[in-house]
């Protein structure tokens, strides 16, 4: 019902530029997640959309109407804060009713709306309690309820789950997903630093870094086609390994001679002139598997972490550089101290030159993204 | 550290005893006043308050009659009278200051020149002499008397009705309540502006408030008195309300601002998103949430105004109708230094209300102190 | 009874007046710059520039009229003659320097400044530490704190019952003399006993201020991370060492705050001296001296104001220190 456009939006506090030249179109009914490391400006961007921070430059439009100077309450948005920001001296019902009362809605309307929100969020038994008598999860639901009663066109969530414990976080995440499913035409913008929340909730993820947008795309697109080393490292855990090397053969399949001695075949096309180019080979720990044949990486296991479902192998933890990590499914006792040879599927490998992925080169049209079925999975549909 | 292993019980005892002594030392003076305020007006003059529950043994002397009072009986000149007052019993008596109980009741003492004194158990004395008494002042008979301990509420009746303290109580109340309520309102708005609004000069104003906290109000007395006269306010309630409002504001603003700054920013932003205006945010969010700080300041200001002597003396005037309780007390200390029971009772009445407020709302007082401990007096 | 209605009326008028001002001025502001419509953003910005001054207006008015203006007025008076008619330059100050009573007051104030904050802080710390972990500690704290609620005048009466004097050999009704006599000493007229009478006045203020010091220091002691104390105990520190080497250094900042706060009270001390000795027998202090010059006999506003300015000058360093501290907290 509401599309949202950010054009050249910037934010600065005096000489400090927090955000610069943000351009983003959000379609009506989309679930957008802003992620990024702390201090990247994702919360500031959300607060600018809410109207809590002034926009230093650029335009914010909702449904085509310029919103830069419109006060928060008239933007048709509602916001769920990280700390919930419940009014501590009001009951649950009064908390949810506050905005409606301010807007001068009739008693019956207020009653109706709060009752409905209470039912929707299973808060009916608690409507007459004060926030301090509620559990963390209930408080979170009240905060959401407060947004729902206003029936806004755009919902803004500022790290709403970060004050909950791990189990509750999963449950509430699912509730938010169901909430979105129940309101397909409402736009939601959600800020988090937790990539699981981002991956599970988002239609599209916006990765923010260094005051700008690093990449926008569907969750798996960011995972499989990261535009640069930052996104590659930020999405996925443990982070993608980056192995320095040099291009030795070009074509639809690129061959890379790694400085560590290994050789890799990568399913990313390169041009003839690329031969000898310095690159970083990106390989996710979960894409690595043991091999007896030619190896991308060969090393002595310094340390293993057995998690049961997977085993993490650490290489080079004692040296200066970043350790290489591999994630093998299942249990692998007695690997510590042994030399292991690892390889990966060419389609699962990434190539970066000067920090940027070779997939996204000037003059190259990238085919529309299709999720790649994992090579290691046994559940592949029969061909 | 309760429950730590190997704690020495001796140390625990020492701490308990030391703490008890300290508390005792701090409580005794007030306790003395409380007890004294219930004592009989004569007993309060002759024995310490700590003796008020035991029979009163007092020493003093009585002068006998002079030669003019003497009558002739059986060839002797006789002076008779009593050494006791109503309710007293005689424990002993004497003729010299050094030995006020040298003789038992009923015994006879020789004074010299053939004079003899007998003091009977009922307190009547009989002094005889073979020759006419010629002294112009009576002889001193030193007596040690006993009286049952007497505690009474008479003092309170008397002080509240006859001594005009009831009026002073009302005056104090009249001064105190508006002088407590009005600064709270003014300060609350100012504190909100200083805490949550953006405007040029905010830091400067906040610093000014902190600075004004310590201005000795003695500095302000004469200029303000003249200002009031020029404005036609003169001496009276309006003047003292305004003065106390002015003097109380720095602390009020400082306390409230510090408290309001600590309120969660997100709650206020949330109200803004909900469409509340600044005034609505203040009234419906900030004010209710600031209740503890408001209560803290209210107690401070109440105690300060109630207990104040200087501002009342200067701005209210000193006629009988205008005196507040501290003023009455001061007068009593000056003019009626001898009437201990009036003084003690009046003093206790004047401190009773603050003490009740203190014990009832101590929690808020402590909280306020902790928030505003830059302020003095 | 009419007094009662006057008081109620004032509260009503005062409260109504305040509310009317704040509510009305805000309402008018929102009328002039309505926060909706086409110019909403612009209007809100303009309104938000004006609104703080509506909120602050009455407070600024009062602070200026009742605290700032008097300081300057006193400054002006202090360089004028008794009735404020002629400029006399610094002669009032020069006179002060030569005046025996003023010097006595300065000397006494200085002793007060040394003794009262020191003893109050010391006893406060002692009380805080001793009562901290006792079961009845809170009751004890309440009782030590209680004198805070008592007026200086009331305290004067209370301590009269301690310091009262009767002829030797008579039954002493003052507690102090009763004790002295019971121990075989001679009762004394404590309040005329130069120079010790000053100390007996100071004790009254110490009695009042100790509770304040205790409350603040007690909170500070509780604020010390428990782990540092437990670590010290594991390191083998004795209770004394824990107190002096672990706890006290960690609350030094609070001790300084308590000290300066009591210092300000001391500088302004008036009522206790006023009602107990009225500055006789060598107990004069600045505030009472000033009162004498301003309100007794023929007032001399010039000299009185000069004393007031001296008082102001004495609190100024603490004022600056407070401001600097407050600024640091803000950051």
Short mmCIF file of N, CA and C in Angstrom, two decimals, chain B residues 1 15-16 19-20 22-23 26 28-30 33 36 44-47 50 57 167 171 174 177 181 185-186 189-190 192 197 199-200 207 211 214 216 218-220 222-224 226 228 237 241-243 247 249-250 278-279 307 309-310 313-314 329-330 333 340 343-344 347 351 354-355 358 362 366 369-370 373-377, chain C residues 3 7 10-11 15 22-23 26 51-53 55-56 59 62-63 65-67 70 73-74 77 123 127 130 133-134 136 140 142 144-146 149-151 153 157-158 160-161 164 166 171 173-175 178 207 210 212 215-216 219 233 257 261 264-265 268 270-271 274-275 287 290-291 294-295 301 308 312 319 322-323 327:
data_model
loop_
_atom_site.label_atom_id
_atom_site.label_comp_id
_atom_site.label_asym_id
_atom_site.label_seq_id
_atom_site.Cartn_x
_atom_site.Cartn_y
_atom_site.Cartn_z
N UNK B 1 28.71 -9.40 52.57
CA UNK B 1 29.64 -10.47 52.92
C UNK B 1 29.06 -11.37 53.98
N UNK B 15 31.24 -4.03 66.01
CA UNK B 15 30.55 -3.16 65.06
C UNK B 15 29.15 -2.83 65.56
N UNK B 16 28.45 -3.86 66.08
CA UNK B 16 27.11 -3.63 66.59
C UNK B 16 27.10 -2.62 67.73
N UNK B 19 28.07 0.93 66.49
CA UNK B 19 26.96 1.54 65.76
C UNK B 19 25.86 1.96 66.71
N UNK B 20 25.61 1.11 67.72
CA UNK B 20 24.56 1.44 68.67
C UNK B 20 24.89 2.72 69.43
N UNK B 22 26.81 5.15 68.49
CA UNK B 22 26.71 6.30 67.58
C UNK B 22 25.26 6.73 67.42
N UNK B 23 24.41 5.74 67.20
CA UNK B 23 22.99 6.06 67.02
C UNK B 23 22.44 6.70 68.30
N UNK B 26 23.35 10.27 68.66
CA UNK B 26 22.65 11.17 67.75
C UNK B 26 21.17 11.31 68.11
N UNK B 28 19.89 10.97 71.42
CA UNK B 28 19.63 11.47 72.77
C UNK B 28 19.18 12.93 72.81
N UNK B 29 19.82 13.85 72.09
CA UNK B 29 19.36 15.24 72.21
C UNK B 29 17.89 15.41 71.88
N UNK B 30 17.43 14.78 70.82
CA UNK B 30 16.02 14.93 70.44
C UNK B 30 15.12 14.24 71.46
N UNK B 33 14.46 16.42 74.32
CA UNK B 33 13.45 17.44 74.08
C UNK B 33 12.05 16.84 74.19
N UNK B 36 11.25 16.17 77.79
CA UNK B 36 11.09 17.43 78.53
C UNK B 36 9.74 18.07 78.24
N UNK B 44 10.98 20.30 85.69
CA UNK B 44 11.89 20.52 84.58
C UNK B 44 13.02 21.44 85.02
N UNK B 45 12.73 22.27 86.04
CA UNK B 45 13.74 23.23 86.50
C UNK B 45 14.69 22.65 87.51
N UNK B 46 14.29 21.54 88.12
CA UNK B 46 15.10 21.06 89.23
C UNK B 46 15.82 19.76 88.96
N UNK B 47 15.48 19.09 87.86
CA UNK B 47 16.20 17.85 87.59
C UNK B 47 16.31 17.65 86.10
N UNK B 50 16.54 13.18 82.04
CA UNK B 50 16.80 11.73 82.14
C UNK B 50 16.35 11.19 83.49
N UNK B 57 14.19 13.98 93.33
CA UNK B 57 14.88 14.45 94.52
C UNK B 57 15.53 15.76 94.14
N UNK B 167 -1.47 29.86 66.36
CA UNK B 167 -1.47 30.87 65.30
C UNK B 167 -0.20 30.74 64.46
N UNK B 171 0.39 30.06 60.53
CA UNK B 171 1.22 30.95 59.70
C UNK B 171 2.25 30.14 58.93
N UNK B 174 0.72 28.29 56.19
CA UNK B 174 0.34 29.19 55.10
C UNK B 174 1.55 29.58 54.26
N UNK B 177 3.02 25.81 52.25
CA UNK B 177 2.40 25.03 51.17
C UNK B 177 2.49 25.73 49.81
N UNK B 181 4.52 24.30 46.45
CA UNK B 181 3.83 23.85 45.24
C UNK B 181 4.26 24.67 44.01
N UNK B 185 5.99 23.52 39.97
CA UNK B 185 5.40 23.67 38.64
C UNK B 185 6.33 24.40 37.69
N UNK B 186 6.82 25.54 38.18
CA UNK B 186 7.68 26.35 37.31
C UNK B 186 8.93 25.58 36.93
N UNK B 189 8.59 22.58 34.18
CA UNK B 189 8.63 22.98 32.77
C UNK B 189 10.05 23.36 32.35
N UNK B 190 10.70 24.14 33.20
CA UNK B 190 12.05 24.58 32.85
C UNK B 190 12.98 23.39 32.73
N UNK B 192 12.25 20.35 31.95
CA UNK B 192 11.99 19.59 30.73
C UNK B 192 12.65 20.26 29.54
N UNK B 197 14.85 19.68 25.18
CA UNK B 197 14.63 20.52 24.01
C UNK B 197 15.97 21.05 23.52
N UNK B 199 17.97 24.02 22.00
CA UNK B 199 17.95 25.45 21.71
C UNK B 199 19.30 26.04 22.06
N UNK B 200 19.65 27.14 21.41
CA UNK B 200 20.95 27.74 21.70
C UNK B 200 20.98 28.28 23.13
N UNK B 207 24.40 25.46 33.24
CA UNK B 207 25.54 25.82 34.10
C UNK B 207 25.13 26.93 35.07
N UNK B 211 25.32 26.99 39.10
CA UNK B 211 26.01 28.05 39.82
C UNK B 211 25.12 28.71 40.86
N UNK B 214 24.39 27.65 44.84
CA UNK B 214 25.16 27.91 46.05
C UNK B 214 25.15 29.38 46.45
N UNK B 216 24.61 32.43 48.41
CA UNK B 216 24.10 32.59 49.77
C UNK B 216 22.92 33.54 49.74
N UNK B 218 21.66 35.28 51.84
CA UNK B 218 21.86 36.54 52.57
C UNK B 218 22.10 37.69 51.61
N UNK B 219 22.78 37.38 50.50
CA UNK B 219 23.07 38.40 49.50
C UNK B 219 21.78 39.03 48.98
N UNK B 220 20.72 38.23 48.94
CA UNK B 220 19.51 38.67 48.26
C UNK B 220 18.55 39.44 49.15
N UNK B 222 18.41 42.30 51.22
CA UNK B 222 18.13 43.73 51.11
C UNK B 222 17.65 44.11 49.72
N UNK B 223 18.35 43.69 48.67
CA UNK B 223 17.86 44.05 47.32
C UNK B 223 16.42 43.61 47.10
N UNK B 224 16.07 42.43 47.59
CA UNK B 224 14.72 41.93 47.34
C UNK B 224 13.69 42.67 48.17
N UNK B 226 13.82 45.69 49.04
CA UNK B 226 13.57 46.98 48.38
C UNK B 226 12.78 46.78 47.09
N UNK B 228 10.63 44.44 46.52
CA UNK B 228 9.24 44.20 46.91
C UNK B 228 8.54 45.49 47.30
N UNK B 237 2.64 37.70 53.04
CA UNK B 237 2.69 36.35 52.52
C UNK B 237 3.11 36.31 51.06
N UNK B 241 6.20 34.09 49.68
CA UNK B 241 6.00 33.01 48.70
C UNK B 241 6.90 33.20 47.50
N UNK B 242 6.90 34.43 47.01
CA UNK B 242 7.74 34.71 45.84
C UNK B 242 9.21 34.46 46.17
N UNK B 243 9.62 34.93 47.35
CA UNK B 243 11.03 34.79 47.72
C UNK B 243 11.41 33.32 47.80
N UNK B 247 14.19 31.32 45.64
CA UNK B 247 15.34 30.67 46.25
C UNK B 247 15.32 29.16 46.03
N UNK B 249 14.06 27.59 43.36
CA UNK B 249 14.08 27.16 41.95
C UNK B 249 15.37 26.48 41.49
N UNK B 250 16.55 27.01 41.85
CA UNK B 250 17.75 26.34 41.31
C UNK B 250 17.80 24.87 41.67
N UNK B 278 4.57 18.56 22.13
CA UNK B 278 5.51 18.73 23.24
C UNK B 278 4.77 18.84 24.57
N UNK B 279 3.68 19.60 24.55
CA UNK B 279 2.94 19.83 25.78
C UNK B 279 2.31 18.52 26.27
N UNK B 307 11.41 25.08 58.13
CA UNK B 307 12.46 25.29 59.12
C UNK B 307 13.14 26.65 59.01
N UNK B 309 14.20 30.41 59.21
CA UNK B 309 13.99 31.54 60.11
C UNK B 309 14.31 32.85 59.40
N UNK B 310 15.42 32.84 58.66
CA UNK B 310 15.94 34.09 58.10
C UNK B 310 14.96 34.74 57.13
N UNK B 313 11.89 35.99 58.86
CA UNK B 313 12.14 37.18 59.67
C UNK B 313 12.19 38.42 58.80
N UNK B 314 12.83 38.30 57.65
CA UNK B 314 13.05 39.46 56.81
C UNK B 314 11.81 39.81 55.99
N UNK B 329 9.87 30.47 68.43
CA UNK B 329 10.90 29.76 69.21
C UNK B 329 12.03 30.69 69.57
N UNK B 330 12.42 31.47 68.58
CA UNK B 330 13.53 32.37 68.80
C UNK B 330 13.17 33.37 69.89
N UNK B 333 13.29 31.73 73.24
CA UNK B 333 14.64 31.51 73.75
C UNK B 333 15.19 32.80 74.33
N UNK B 340 11.09 26.68 80.72
CA UNK B 340 11.61 25.55 79.96
C UNK B 340 10.52 24.69 79.36
N UNK B 343 9.24 26.31 76.25
CA UNK B 343 10.25 26.22 75.20
C UNK B 343 10.31 24.81 74.61
N UNK B 344 10.39 23.82 75.50
CA UNK B 344 10.53 22.45 75.03
C UNK B 344 9.32 22.03 74.23
N UNK B 347 9.14 23.87 70.88
CA UNK B 347 10.15 23.35 69.98
C UNK B 347 9.70 22.01 69.41
N UNK B 351 9.05 20.94 65.45
CA UNK B 351 9.80 19.94 64.68
C UNK B 351 8.98 18.69 64.40
N UNK B 354 7.91 18.37 60.46
CA UNK B 354 9.02 17.91 59.62
C UNK B 354 9.44 16.47 59.92
N UNK B 355 9.39 16.10 61.20
CA UNK B 355 9.81 14.73 61.52
C UNK B 355 8.84 13.72 60.92
N UNK B 358 9.51 13.60 57.37
CA UNK B 358 10.81 12.94 57.18
C UNK B 358 10.67 11.42 57.23
N UNK B 362 11.04 9.35 53.74
CA UNK B 362 12.50 9.30 53.76
C UNK B 362 13.11 8.79 52.46
N UNK B 366 16.06 10.68 50.46
CA UNK B 366 17.37 10.10 50.19
C UNK B 366 17.66 10.13 48.69
N UNK B 369 18.55 13.59 47.66
CA UNK B 369 19.88 13.95 48.12
C UNK B 369 20.93 13.38 47.18
N UNK B 370 20.72 12.12 46.81
CA UNK B 370 21.72 11.47 45.97
C UNK B 370 21.77 12.12 44.59
N UNK B 373 23.30 16.19 45.15
CA UNK B 373 24.21 16.41 46.26
C UNK B 373 25.21 17.52 46.00
N UNK B 374 25.07 18.22 44.89
CA UNK B 374 25.93 19.38 44.68
C UNK B 374 25.47 20.54 45.56
N UNK B 375 24.16 20.52 45.84
CA UNK B 375 23.54 21.64 46.55
C UNK B 375 23.87 21.60 48.04
N UNK B 376 23.95 22.73 48.61
CA UNK B 376 24.11 22.78 50.06
C UNK B 376 23.06 23.66 50.67
N UNK B 377 22.59 23.26 51.81
CA UNK B 377 21.67 24.06 52.64
C UNK B 377 20.43 24.55 51.99
N UNK C 3 -7.02 32.86 56.97
CA UNK C 3 -5.66 32.58 56.55
C UNK C 3 -5.59 31.31 55.72
N UNK C 7 -4.35 30.86 51.93
CA UNK C 7 -3.34 29.89 51.48
C UNK C 7 -3.89 29.04 50.34
N UNK C 10 -4.12 31.09 47.26
CA UNK C 10 -2.84 31.30 46.59
C UNK C 10 -2.42 30.10 45.79
N UNK C 11 -2.59 28.93 46.42
CA UNK C 11 -2.19 27.72 45.70
C UNK C 11 -2.99 27.62 44.41
N UNK C 15 -1.17 27.84 41.00
CA UNK C 15 -1.17 26.66 40.14
C UNK C 15 -1.92 26.97 38.84
N UNK C 22 1.51 28.09 30.79
CA UNK C 22 2.19 27.09 29.98
C UNK C 22 1.26 26.53 28.92
N UNK C 23 0.04 26.22 29.34
CA UNK C 23 -0.88 25.62 28.38
C UNK C 23 -1.28 26.65 27.33
N UNK C 26 1.50 27.65 24.84
CA UNK C 26 1.73 26.57 23.88
C UNK C 26 0.61 26.48 22.85
N UNK C 51 9.36 27.45 21.57
CA UNK C 51 8.77 26.74 22.69
C UNK C 51 9.67 26.65 23.93
N UNK C 52 10.97 26.34 23.78
CA UNK C 52 11.79 26.26 25.01
C UNK C 52 11.68 27.52 25.85
N UNK C 53 11.55 28.66 25.21
CA UNK C 53 11.53 29.91 25.98
C UNK C 53 10.19 30.09 26.68
N UNK C 55 8.62 27.50 27.97
CA UNK C 55 8.78 26.62 29.12
C UNK C 55 9.70 27.24 30.16
N UNK C 56 10.71 27.94 29.69
CA UNK C 56 11.73 28.45 30.61
C UNK C 56 11.38 29.82 31.18
N UNK C 59 10.76 30.56 34.95
CA UNK C 59 11.94 30.20 35.74
C UNK C 59 13.03 31.24 35.57
N UNK C 62 12.20 34.38 37.51
CA UNK C 62 12.43 34.26 38.95
C UNK C 62 13.91 34.23 39.30
N UNK C 63 14.66 33.42 38.53
CA UNK C 63 16.09 33.30 38.84
C UNK C 63 16.78 34.65 38.69
N UNK C 65 15.36 37.72 38.88
CA UNK C 65 14.92 38.72 39.85
C UNK C 65 15.37 38.37 41.26
N UNK C 66 15.39 37.08 41.59
CA UNK C 66 15.62 36.71 42.98
C UNK C 66 17.03 36.25 43.29
N UNK C 67 17.83 36.00 42.28
CA UNK C 67 19.19 35.57 42.59
C UNK C 67 20.24 36.38 41.83
N UNK C 70 19.96 40.43 42.67
CA UNK C 70 20.46 40.80 44.00
C UNK C 70 21.98 40.79 44.11
N UNK C 73 23.02 43.99 42.66
CA UNK C 73 22.57 45.09 43.50
C UNK C 73 23.43 45.18 44.76
N UNK C 74 23.75 44.01 45.35
CA UNK C 74 24.59 44.02 46.54
C UNK C 74 25.97 44.59 46.22
N UNK C 77 25.60 48.23 46.13
CA UNK C 77 25.44 48.81 47.46
C UNK C 77 26.73 48.79 48.26
N UNK C 123 32.23 11.46 60.74
CA UNK C 123 31.16 10.73 61.42
C UNK C 123 30.22 10.08 60.40
N UNK C 127 29.42 6.28 60.36
CA UNK C 127 28.05 5.79 60.49
C UNK C 127 27.68 4.92 59.30
N UNK C 130 29.56 1.57 59.61
CA UNK C 130 29.14 0.74 60.74
C UNK C 130 27.75 0.15 60.52
N UNK C 133 26.01 -3.11 57.19
CA UNK C 133 25.62 -4.52 57.07
C UNK C 133 24.88 -5.03 58.30
N UNK C 134 24.39 -4.12 59.11
CA UNK C 134 23.66 -4.56 60.30
C UNK C 134 22.20 -4.80 59.96
N UNK C 136 19.71 -4.07 61.84
CA UNK C 136 18.92 -2.89 62.21
C UNK C 136 19.55 -1.62 61.63
N UNK C 140 18.91 2.49 62.33
CA UNK C 140 20.00 3.32 62.84
C UNK C 140 20.27 4.50 61.93
N UNK C 142 18.22 5.91 59.83
CA UNK C 142 17.10 6.85 59.95
C UNK C 142 17.31 7.78 61.13
N UNK C 144 20.07 8.57 62.73
CA UNK C 144 21.20 9.50 62.57
C UNK C 144 20.86 10.58 61.54
N UNK C 145 20.03 10.20 60.59
CA UNK C 145 19.64 11.11 59.51
C UNK C 145 18.61 12.13 60.01
N UNK C 146 17.87 11.74 61.03
CA UNK C 146 16.72 12.53 61.49
C UNK C 146 17.01 14.01 61.74
N UNK C 149 15.95 16.91 59.43
CA UNK C 149 14.61 17.45 59.29
C UNK C 149 14.32 18.53 60.34
N UNK C 150 15.26 18.72 61.25
CA UNK C 150 15.00 19.65 62.35
C UNK C 150 15.59 21.01 62.01
N UNK C 151 14.81 22.06 62.30
CA UNK C 151 15.29 23.40 61.99
C UNK C 151 16.49 23.73 62.88
N UNK C 153 16.83 26.38 64.48
CA UNK C 153 16.29 26.96 65.71
C UNK C 153 15.87 25.85 66.67
N UNK C 157 17.24 24.84 70.51
CA UNK C 157 16.51 24.53 71.74
C UNK C 157 16.95 23.17 72.28
N UNK C 158 17.03 22.21 71.35
CA UNK C 158 17.42 20.86 71.77
C UNK C 158 18.77 20.88 72.49
N UNK C 160 20.16 23.38 73.92
CA UNK C 160 20.09 24.15 75.16
C UNK C 160 19.94 23.19 76.34
N UNK C 161 19.18 22.12 76.09
CA UNK C 161 18.99 21.13 77.15
C UNK C 161 20.26 20.32 77.42
N UNK C 164 22.85 23.45 79.24
CA UNK C 164 22.38 24.29 80.32
C UNK C 164 23.28 24.19 81.55
N UNK C 166 23.87 25.05 85.78
CA UNK C 166 23.38 25.39 87.11
C UNK C 166 24.58 25.54 88.03
N UNK C 171 21.52 20.46 91.36
CA UNK C 171 21.16 19.40 90.43
C UNK C 171 21.27 19.96 89.01
N UNK C 173 20.65 20.35 85.19
CA UNK C 173 19.61 19.88 84.28
C UNK C 173 20.11 19.81 82.84
N UNK C 174 21.32 20.31 82.59
CA UNK C 174 21.94 20.14 81.28
C UNK C 174 22.72 18.84 81.28
N UNK C 175 22.55 18.04 80.23
CA UNK C 175 23.15 16.71 80.21
C UNK C 175 24.68 16.78 80.33
N UNK C 178 25.74 17.66 83.78
CA UNK C 178 25.43 16.55 84.69
C UNK C 178 26.52 15.50 84.60
N UNK C 207 26.04 17.68 64.22
CA UNK C 207 24.94 16.77 64.56
C UNK C 207 23.90 16.74 63.45
N UNK C 210 25.75 15.33 59.79
CA UNK C 210 26.32 13.98 59.70
C UNK C 210 25.39 13.04 58.93
N UNK C 212 23.34 13.72 56.55
CA UNK C 212 23.47 13.97 55.12
C UNK C 212 24.71 13.26 54.57
N UNK C 215 24.22 9.48 54.40
CA UNK C 215 23.36 8.98 53.33
C UNK C 215 24.13 8.93 52.00
N UNK C 216 24.82 10.01 51.71
CA UNK C 216 25.54 10.06 50.43
C UNK C 216 26.68 9.04 50.42
N UNK C 219 25.55 5.43 50.11
CA UNK C 219 25.23 5.04 48.73
C UNK C 219 26.51 4.81 47.94
N UNK C 233 39.80 -9.26 50.04
CA UNK C 233 39.73 -10.22 51.14
C UNK C 233 40.49 -11.49 50.78
N UNK C 257 32.48 15.71 47.21
CA UNK C 257 31.18 16.34 47.03
C UNK C 257 30.55 16.65 48.39
N UNK C 261 29.72 20.36 49.86
CA UNK C 261 28.33 20.69 50.17
C UNK C 261 28.21 21.18 51.60
N UNK C 264 29.51 24.69 52.03
CA UNK C 264 28.60 25.78 51.66
C UNK C 264 27.61 26.04 52.79
N UNK C 265 27.09 24.97 53.38
CA UNK C 265 26.19 25.15 54.52
C UNK C 265 26.89 25.95 55.61
N UNK C 268 27.22 29.64 55.10
CA UNK C 268 25.98 30.38 55.25
C UNK C 268 25.43 30.27 56.67
N UNK C 270 23.90 30.61 60.00
CA UNK C 270 23.33 31.81 60.57
C UNK C 270 22.46 31.48 61.79
N UNK C 271 21.43 30.68 61.56
CA UNK C 271 20.42 30.47 62.59
C UNK C 271 21.00 29.97 63.90
N UNK C 274 22.69 32.72 65.61
CA UNK C 274 21.68 33.74 65.87
C UNK C 274 20.88 33.41 67.13
N UNK C 275 20.42 32.18 67.26
CA UNK C 275 19.55 31.87 68.40
C UNK C 275 20.32 31.42 69.64
N UNK C 287 27.52 35.60 58.44
CA UNK C 287 26.10 35.77 58.11
C UNK C 287 25.38 36.54 59.21
N UNK C 290 26.44 40.19 59.18
CA UNK C 290 25.74 40.90 58.12
C UNK C 290 24.31 41.24 58.56
N UNK C 291 23.66 40.28 59.18
CA UNK C 291 22.31 40.52 59.66
C UNK C 291 22.30 41.70 60.65
N UNK C 294 22.51 44.94 58.82
CA UNK C 294 21.39 45.25 57.94
C UNK C 294 20.08 45.48 58.69
N UNK C 295 19.91 44.81 59.82
CA UNK C 295 18.59 44.85 60.44
C UNK C 295 18.59 45.31 61.89
N UNK C 301 23.41 49.58 54.95
CA UNK C 301 23.35 48.64 53.83
C UNK C 301 24.68 48.51 53.13
N UNK C 308 28.05 40.70 52.59
CA UNK C 308 27.38 39.74 51.72
C UNK C 308 28.26 39.38 50.52
N UNK C 312 29.71 35.90 49.21
CA UNK C 312 29.56 35.45 47.82
C UNK C 312 30.92 35.05 47.25
N UNK C 319 31.34 27.17 43.66
CA UNK C 319 30.39 27.29 42.56
C UNK C 319 31.04 26.88 41.24
N UNK C 322 31.67 23.18 41.09
CA UNK C 322 30.42 22.46 40.81
C UNK C 322 30.07 22.52 39.34
N UNK C 323 30.19 23.72 38.76
CA UNK C 323 29.82 23.87 37.36
C UNK C 323 30.71 23.00 36.49
N UNK C 327 29.41 19.97 34.18
CA UNK C 327 29.68 19.95 32.74
C UNK C 327 30.32 18.63 32.33
#
